Coordinates of C-alpha atoms in Angstrom, one line a residue:
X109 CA 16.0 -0.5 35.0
X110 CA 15.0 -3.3 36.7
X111 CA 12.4 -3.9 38.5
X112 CA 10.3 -7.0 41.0
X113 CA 7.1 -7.2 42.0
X114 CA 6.3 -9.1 45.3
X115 CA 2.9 -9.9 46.6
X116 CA 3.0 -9.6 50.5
X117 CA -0.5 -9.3 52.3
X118 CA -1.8 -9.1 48.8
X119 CA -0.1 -5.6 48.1
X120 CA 2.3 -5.0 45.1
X121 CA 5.5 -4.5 46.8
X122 CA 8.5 -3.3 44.0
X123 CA 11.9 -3.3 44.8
X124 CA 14.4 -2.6 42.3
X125 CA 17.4 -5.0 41.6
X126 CA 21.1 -4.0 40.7
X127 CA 22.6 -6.9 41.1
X128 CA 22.1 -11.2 40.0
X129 CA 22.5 -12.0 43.9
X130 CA 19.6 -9.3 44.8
X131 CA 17.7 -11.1 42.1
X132 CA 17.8 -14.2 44.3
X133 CA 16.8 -13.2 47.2
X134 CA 12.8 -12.0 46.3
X135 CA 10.1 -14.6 44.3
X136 CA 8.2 -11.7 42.3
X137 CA 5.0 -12.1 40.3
X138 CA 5.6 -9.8 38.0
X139 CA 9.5 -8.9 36.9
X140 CA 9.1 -5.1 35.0
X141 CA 12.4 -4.3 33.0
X142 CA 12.1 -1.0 31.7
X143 CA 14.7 0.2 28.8
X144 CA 16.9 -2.7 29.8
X145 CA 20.5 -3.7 29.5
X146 CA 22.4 -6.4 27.8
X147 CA 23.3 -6.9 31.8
X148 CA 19.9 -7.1 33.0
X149 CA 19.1 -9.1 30.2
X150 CA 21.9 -12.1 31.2
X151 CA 20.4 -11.6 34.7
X152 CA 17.2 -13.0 34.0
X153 CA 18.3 -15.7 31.8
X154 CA 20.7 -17.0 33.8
X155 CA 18.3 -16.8 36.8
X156 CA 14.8 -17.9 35.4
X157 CA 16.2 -19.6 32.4
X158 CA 14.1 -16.7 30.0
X159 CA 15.6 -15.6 27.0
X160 CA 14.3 -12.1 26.1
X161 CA 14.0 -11.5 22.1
X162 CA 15.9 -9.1 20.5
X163 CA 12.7 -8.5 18.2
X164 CA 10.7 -8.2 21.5
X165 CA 9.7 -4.1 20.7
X166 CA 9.3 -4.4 17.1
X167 CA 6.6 -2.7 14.9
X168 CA 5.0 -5.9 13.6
X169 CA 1.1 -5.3 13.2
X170 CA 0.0 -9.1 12.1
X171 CA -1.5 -11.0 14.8
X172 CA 0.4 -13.6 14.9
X173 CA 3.8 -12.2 15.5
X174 CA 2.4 -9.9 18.8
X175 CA 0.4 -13.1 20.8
X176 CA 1.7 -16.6 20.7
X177 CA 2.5 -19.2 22.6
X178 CA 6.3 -20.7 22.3
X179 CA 6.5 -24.7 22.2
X180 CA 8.0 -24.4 25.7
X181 CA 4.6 -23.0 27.1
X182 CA 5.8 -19.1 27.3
X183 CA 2.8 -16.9 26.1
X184 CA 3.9 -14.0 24.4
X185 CA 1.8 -10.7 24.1
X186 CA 3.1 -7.7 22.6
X187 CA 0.8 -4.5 23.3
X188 CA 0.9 -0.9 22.5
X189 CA 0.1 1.6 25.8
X190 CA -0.8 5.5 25.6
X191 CA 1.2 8.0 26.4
X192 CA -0.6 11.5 26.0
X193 CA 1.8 13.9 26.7
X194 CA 0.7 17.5 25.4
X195 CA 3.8 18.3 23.2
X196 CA 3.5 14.3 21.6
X197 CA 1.2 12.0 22.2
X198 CA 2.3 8.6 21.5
X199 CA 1.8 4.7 21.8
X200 CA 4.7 2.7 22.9
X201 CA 4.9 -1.1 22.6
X202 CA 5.3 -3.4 25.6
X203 CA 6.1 -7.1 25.4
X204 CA 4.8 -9.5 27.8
X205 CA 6.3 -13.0 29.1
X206 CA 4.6 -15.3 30.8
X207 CA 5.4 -19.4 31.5
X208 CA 2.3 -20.9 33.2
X209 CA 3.5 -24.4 32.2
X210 CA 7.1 -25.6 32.7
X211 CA 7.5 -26.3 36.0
X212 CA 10.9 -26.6 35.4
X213 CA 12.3 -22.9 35.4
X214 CA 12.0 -20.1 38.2
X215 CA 10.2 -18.0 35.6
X216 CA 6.7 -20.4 36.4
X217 CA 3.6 -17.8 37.4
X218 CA 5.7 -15.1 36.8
X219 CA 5.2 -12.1 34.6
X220 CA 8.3 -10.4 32.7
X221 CA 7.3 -6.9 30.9
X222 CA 9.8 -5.1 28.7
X223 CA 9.8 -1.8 27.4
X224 CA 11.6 1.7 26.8
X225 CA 9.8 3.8 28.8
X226 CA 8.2 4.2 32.1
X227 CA 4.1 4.4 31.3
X228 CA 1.1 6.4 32.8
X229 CA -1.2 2.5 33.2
X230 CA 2.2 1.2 34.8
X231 CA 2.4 3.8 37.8
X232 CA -1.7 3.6 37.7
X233 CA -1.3 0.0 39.2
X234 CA 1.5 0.4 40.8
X235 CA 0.0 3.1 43.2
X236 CA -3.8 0.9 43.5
X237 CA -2.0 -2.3 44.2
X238 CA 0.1 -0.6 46.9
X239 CA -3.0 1.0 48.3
X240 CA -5.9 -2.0 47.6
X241 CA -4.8 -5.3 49.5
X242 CA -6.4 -8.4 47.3
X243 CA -6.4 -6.7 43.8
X244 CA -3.6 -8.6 42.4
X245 CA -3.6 -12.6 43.2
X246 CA -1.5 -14.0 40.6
X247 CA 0.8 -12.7 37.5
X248 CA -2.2 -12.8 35.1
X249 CA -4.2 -11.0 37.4
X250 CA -1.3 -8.2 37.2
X251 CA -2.0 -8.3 32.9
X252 CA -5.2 -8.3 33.1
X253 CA -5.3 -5.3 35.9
X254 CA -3.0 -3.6 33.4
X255 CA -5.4 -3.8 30.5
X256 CA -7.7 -2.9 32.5
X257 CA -6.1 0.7 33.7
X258 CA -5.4 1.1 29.8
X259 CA -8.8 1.1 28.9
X260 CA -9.8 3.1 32.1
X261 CA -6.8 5.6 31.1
X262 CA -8.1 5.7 27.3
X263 CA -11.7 6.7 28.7
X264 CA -10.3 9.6 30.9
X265 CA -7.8 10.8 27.8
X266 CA -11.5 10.6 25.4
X267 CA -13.2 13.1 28.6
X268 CA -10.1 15.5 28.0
X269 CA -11.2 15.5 24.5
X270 CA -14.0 16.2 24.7
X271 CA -13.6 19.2 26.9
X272 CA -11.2 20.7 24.8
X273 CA -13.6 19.9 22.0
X274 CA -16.9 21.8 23.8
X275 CA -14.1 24.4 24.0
X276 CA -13.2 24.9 20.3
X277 CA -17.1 24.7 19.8
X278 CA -18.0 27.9 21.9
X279 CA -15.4 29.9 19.7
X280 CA -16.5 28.6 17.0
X281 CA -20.1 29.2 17.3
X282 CA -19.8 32.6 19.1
X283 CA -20.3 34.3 15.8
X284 CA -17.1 36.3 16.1
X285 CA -14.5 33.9 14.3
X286 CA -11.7 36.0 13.1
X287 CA -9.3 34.2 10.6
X288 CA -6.5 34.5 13.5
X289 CA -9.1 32.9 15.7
X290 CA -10.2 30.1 13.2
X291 CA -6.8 28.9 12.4
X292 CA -6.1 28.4 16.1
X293 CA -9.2 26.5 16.3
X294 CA -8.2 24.1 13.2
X295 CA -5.2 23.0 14.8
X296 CA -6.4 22.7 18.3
X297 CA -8.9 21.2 16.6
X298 CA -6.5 18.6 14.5
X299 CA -4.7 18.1 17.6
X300 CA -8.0 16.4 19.4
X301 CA -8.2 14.3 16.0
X302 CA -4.9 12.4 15.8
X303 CA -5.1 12.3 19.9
X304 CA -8.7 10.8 19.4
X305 CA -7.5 8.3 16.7
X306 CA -4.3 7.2 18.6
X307 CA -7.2 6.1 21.4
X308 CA -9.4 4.3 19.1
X309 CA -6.2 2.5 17.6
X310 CA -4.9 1.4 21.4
X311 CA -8.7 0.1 22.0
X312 CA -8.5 -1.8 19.2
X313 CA -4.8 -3.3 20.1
X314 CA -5.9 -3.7 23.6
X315 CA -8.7 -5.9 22.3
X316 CA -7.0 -8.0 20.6
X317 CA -4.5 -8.6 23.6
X318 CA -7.5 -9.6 25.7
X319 CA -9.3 -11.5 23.5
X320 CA -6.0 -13.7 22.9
X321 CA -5.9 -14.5 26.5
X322 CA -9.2 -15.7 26.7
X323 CA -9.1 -17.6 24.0
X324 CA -5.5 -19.4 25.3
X325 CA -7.3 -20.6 28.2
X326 CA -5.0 -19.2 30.7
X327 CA -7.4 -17.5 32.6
X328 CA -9.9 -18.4 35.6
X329 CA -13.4 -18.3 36.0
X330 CA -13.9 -14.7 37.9
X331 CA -10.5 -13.4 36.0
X332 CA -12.8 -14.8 32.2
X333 CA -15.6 -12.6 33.3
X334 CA -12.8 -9.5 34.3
X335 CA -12.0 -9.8 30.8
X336 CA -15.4 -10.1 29.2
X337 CA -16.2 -6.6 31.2
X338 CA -13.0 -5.3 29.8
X339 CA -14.2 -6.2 26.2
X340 CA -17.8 -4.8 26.8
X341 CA -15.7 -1.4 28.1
X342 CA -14.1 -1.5 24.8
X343 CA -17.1 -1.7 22.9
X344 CA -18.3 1.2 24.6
X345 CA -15.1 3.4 24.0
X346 CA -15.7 2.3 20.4
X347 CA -19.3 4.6 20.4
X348 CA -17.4 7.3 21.9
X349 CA -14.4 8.0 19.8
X350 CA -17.1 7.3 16.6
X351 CA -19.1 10.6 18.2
X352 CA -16.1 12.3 19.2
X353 CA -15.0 11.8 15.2
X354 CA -18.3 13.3 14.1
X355 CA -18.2 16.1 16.2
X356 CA -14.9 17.1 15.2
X357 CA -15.8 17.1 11.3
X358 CA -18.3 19.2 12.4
X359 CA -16.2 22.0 14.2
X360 CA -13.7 21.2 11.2
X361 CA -16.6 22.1 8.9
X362 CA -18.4 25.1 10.8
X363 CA -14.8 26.9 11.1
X364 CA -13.3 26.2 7.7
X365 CA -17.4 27.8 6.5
X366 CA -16.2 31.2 8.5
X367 CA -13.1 31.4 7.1
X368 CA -15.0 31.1 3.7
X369 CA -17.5 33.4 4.9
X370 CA -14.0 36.2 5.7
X371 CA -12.8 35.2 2.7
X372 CA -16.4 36.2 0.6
X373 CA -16.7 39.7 2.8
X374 CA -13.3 40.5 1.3
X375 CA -14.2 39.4 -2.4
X376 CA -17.3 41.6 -1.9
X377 CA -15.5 44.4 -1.1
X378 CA -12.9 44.3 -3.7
X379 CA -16.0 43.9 -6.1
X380 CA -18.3 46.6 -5.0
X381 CA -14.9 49.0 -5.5
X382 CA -14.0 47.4 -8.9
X383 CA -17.7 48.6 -9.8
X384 CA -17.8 51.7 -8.4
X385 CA -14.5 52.7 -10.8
X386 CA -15.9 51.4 -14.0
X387 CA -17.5 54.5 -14.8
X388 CA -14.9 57.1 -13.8
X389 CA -12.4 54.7 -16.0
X390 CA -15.3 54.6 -18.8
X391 CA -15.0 58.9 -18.7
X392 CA -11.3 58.6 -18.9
X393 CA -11.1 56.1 -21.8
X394 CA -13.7 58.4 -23.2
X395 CA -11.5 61.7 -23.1
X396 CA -8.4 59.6 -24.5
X397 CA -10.0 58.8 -27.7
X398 CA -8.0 60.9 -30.6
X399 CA -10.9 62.0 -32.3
X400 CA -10.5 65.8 -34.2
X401 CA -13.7 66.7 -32.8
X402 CA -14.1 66.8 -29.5
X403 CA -15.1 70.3 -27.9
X404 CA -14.6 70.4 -24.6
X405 CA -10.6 69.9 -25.1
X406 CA -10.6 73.5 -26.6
X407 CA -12.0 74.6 -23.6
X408 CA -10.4 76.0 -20.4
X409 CA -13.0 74.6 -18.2
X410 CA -12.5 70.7 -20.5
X411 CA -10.2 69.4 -17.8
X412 CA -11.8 70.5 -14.4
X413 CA -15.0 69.1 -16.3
X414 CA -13.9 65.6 -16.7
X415 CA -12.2 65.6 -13.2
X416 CA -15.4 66.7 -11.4
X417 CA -17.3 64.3 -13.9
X418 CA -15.1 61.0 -12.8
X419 CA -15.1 62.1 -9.0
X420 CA -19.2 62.3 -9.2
X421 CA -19.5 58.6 -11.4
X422 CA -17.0 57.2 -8.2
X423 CA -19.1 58.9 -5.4
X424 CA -23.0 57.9 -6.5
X425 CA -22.6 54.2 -6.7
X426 CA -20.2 54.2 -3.7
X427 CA -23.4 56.1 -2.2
X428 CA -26.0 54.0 -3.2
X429 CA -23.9 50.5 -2.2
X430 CA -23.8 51.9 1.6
X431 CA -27.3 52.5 1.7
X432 CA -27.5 49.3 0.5
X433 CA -25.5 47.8 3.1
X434 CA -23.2 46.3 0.9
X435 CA -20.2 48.0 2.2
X436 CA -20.2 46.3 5.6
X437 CA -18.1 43.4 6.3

């Protein structure tokens, strides 16, 4: 899909394009192409002279192969963006375009996105730049807004943590934590981990993205000091995920201790029982010795005797351990 951006009264107008001569007829700031085709592709090279990579959404990790600028002037920022859909949360990579030198090409002052899939900090500006005449002025103003809704996004994902977090904590510490309980607990628990670590990894990659466009220059006075309060906003979801972490090792620790504590109730029980039976086996091993003299197997009353004698060794310890209380789970 293919989609333009227009700035009209300074709103975000988008208008989506199926054709090269529909292309012509609109100058966009901002040129979105979302899972596009080898068509769309040839589009916007033959129209604003911009080739599109073929490595454009690849995995690489080193700095210098996600922001550079190309010797014609084309800055090049590739970013990851969060999705946090319940069933699979997920980052998906984005790569940004944008010529703010060669005067030569239709592509000048605008900004070309690519990626698979449609994405939550997308729509987010879509629908305030629709709705807020004079938010966007320029295409680097429609980055930077975008970085901006990512961090905003990442800080409203880290409050849904931390609900579910408080959550998890009133099981846990309501005193009742069954196993069936705890292991629900441990992988709700889990869950708010890896979502928790997936937002401190897109900080960190949305950091770098800013911090690479204030150091190329490209930005203005008020849009440098945008970015320098996106960077302190950063910083501050840095402290957050950092106590979110500890407070999940501690609900990770508190429930795997109950499940220990379950486990130990049962232990005791098996070895309060195994104690109880030593005598009764002790009588038993007793009577099975082979020796010639032995006086009560002659007797009629011998094996009611050693019956009754095992049933009372059994009974008084089981006796005593319940007064003792250490019968109860």
């Amino acid at each position: 899909m293919l989609n333009i951006f227009t700035l009209v009264n300074g709103r975000l107008f988008q208008e989506e394009i199926e054709s090269l001569e529909e292309l012509s007829r609109f100058q966009p700031i901002w040129v979105d192409l979302e899972a596009p085709t080898l068509e769309e592709k040839r589009w916007v090279k033959q129209y604003y002279g911009l080739s599109i990579p073929e490595d454009a959404m690849d995995e690489d990790i080193e700095e210098s192969a996600r922001f550079y600028e190309e010797d014609n002037g084309d800055l090049h920022i590739r970013s990851d963006f969060l999705i946090t859909d319940e069933d699979q949360p997920r980052s998906v990579r984005a790569a940004f375009i944008l010529n703010l030198a060669n005067d030569q090409l239709k592509s000048k002052g605008v900004l070309f996105s690519i990626h698979d899939e449609d994405l939550p900090v997308f729509r987010l500006l879509r629908m305030r730049a629709r709705r807020a005449p004079g938010l966007i002025a320029d295409a680097r103003e429609v980055l930077l807004k975008l970085f901006d809704a990512d961090v905003e996004y990442c800080a409203d994902r880290l409050e849904s943590v931390y609900d579910e977090l408080e959550k998890a904590s009133k099981l846990v510490l309501s005193g009742e934590v069954t196993d069936e309980l705890a292991g629900a607990v441990l992988a709700a628990i889990a869950r708010q981990e890896d979502l928790n670590g997936r937002i401190r990894r897109n900080a960190m990659d949305t950091r770098r993205a800013v911090s690479f466009m204030m150091r190329s220059r490209m930005l203005g006075a008020e849009q440098f000091e945008e970015a320098r309060q996106i960077m302190r906003d950063i910083d501050s979801l840095d402290g957050h995920t950092a106590f979110l972490f500890d407070k999940i090792n501690f609900l990770m620790d508190a429930t795997v201790g109950f499940i220990n504590i379950n486990q130990n109730k049962i232990i005791k029980i098996f070895s309060v029982a195994s104690v109880a039976f030593l005598p009764p086996t002790m009588i038993a091993s007793l009577y099975g010795m082979n020796f010639e003299h032995m006086p009560e197997l002659s007797q009629p009353w011998g094996y009611p005797f050693a019956l009754g004698l095992m049933i009372l060794s059994a009974v008084v310890p089981m006796v005593y351990f319940h007064k003792k209380g250490w019968l109860r789970r």
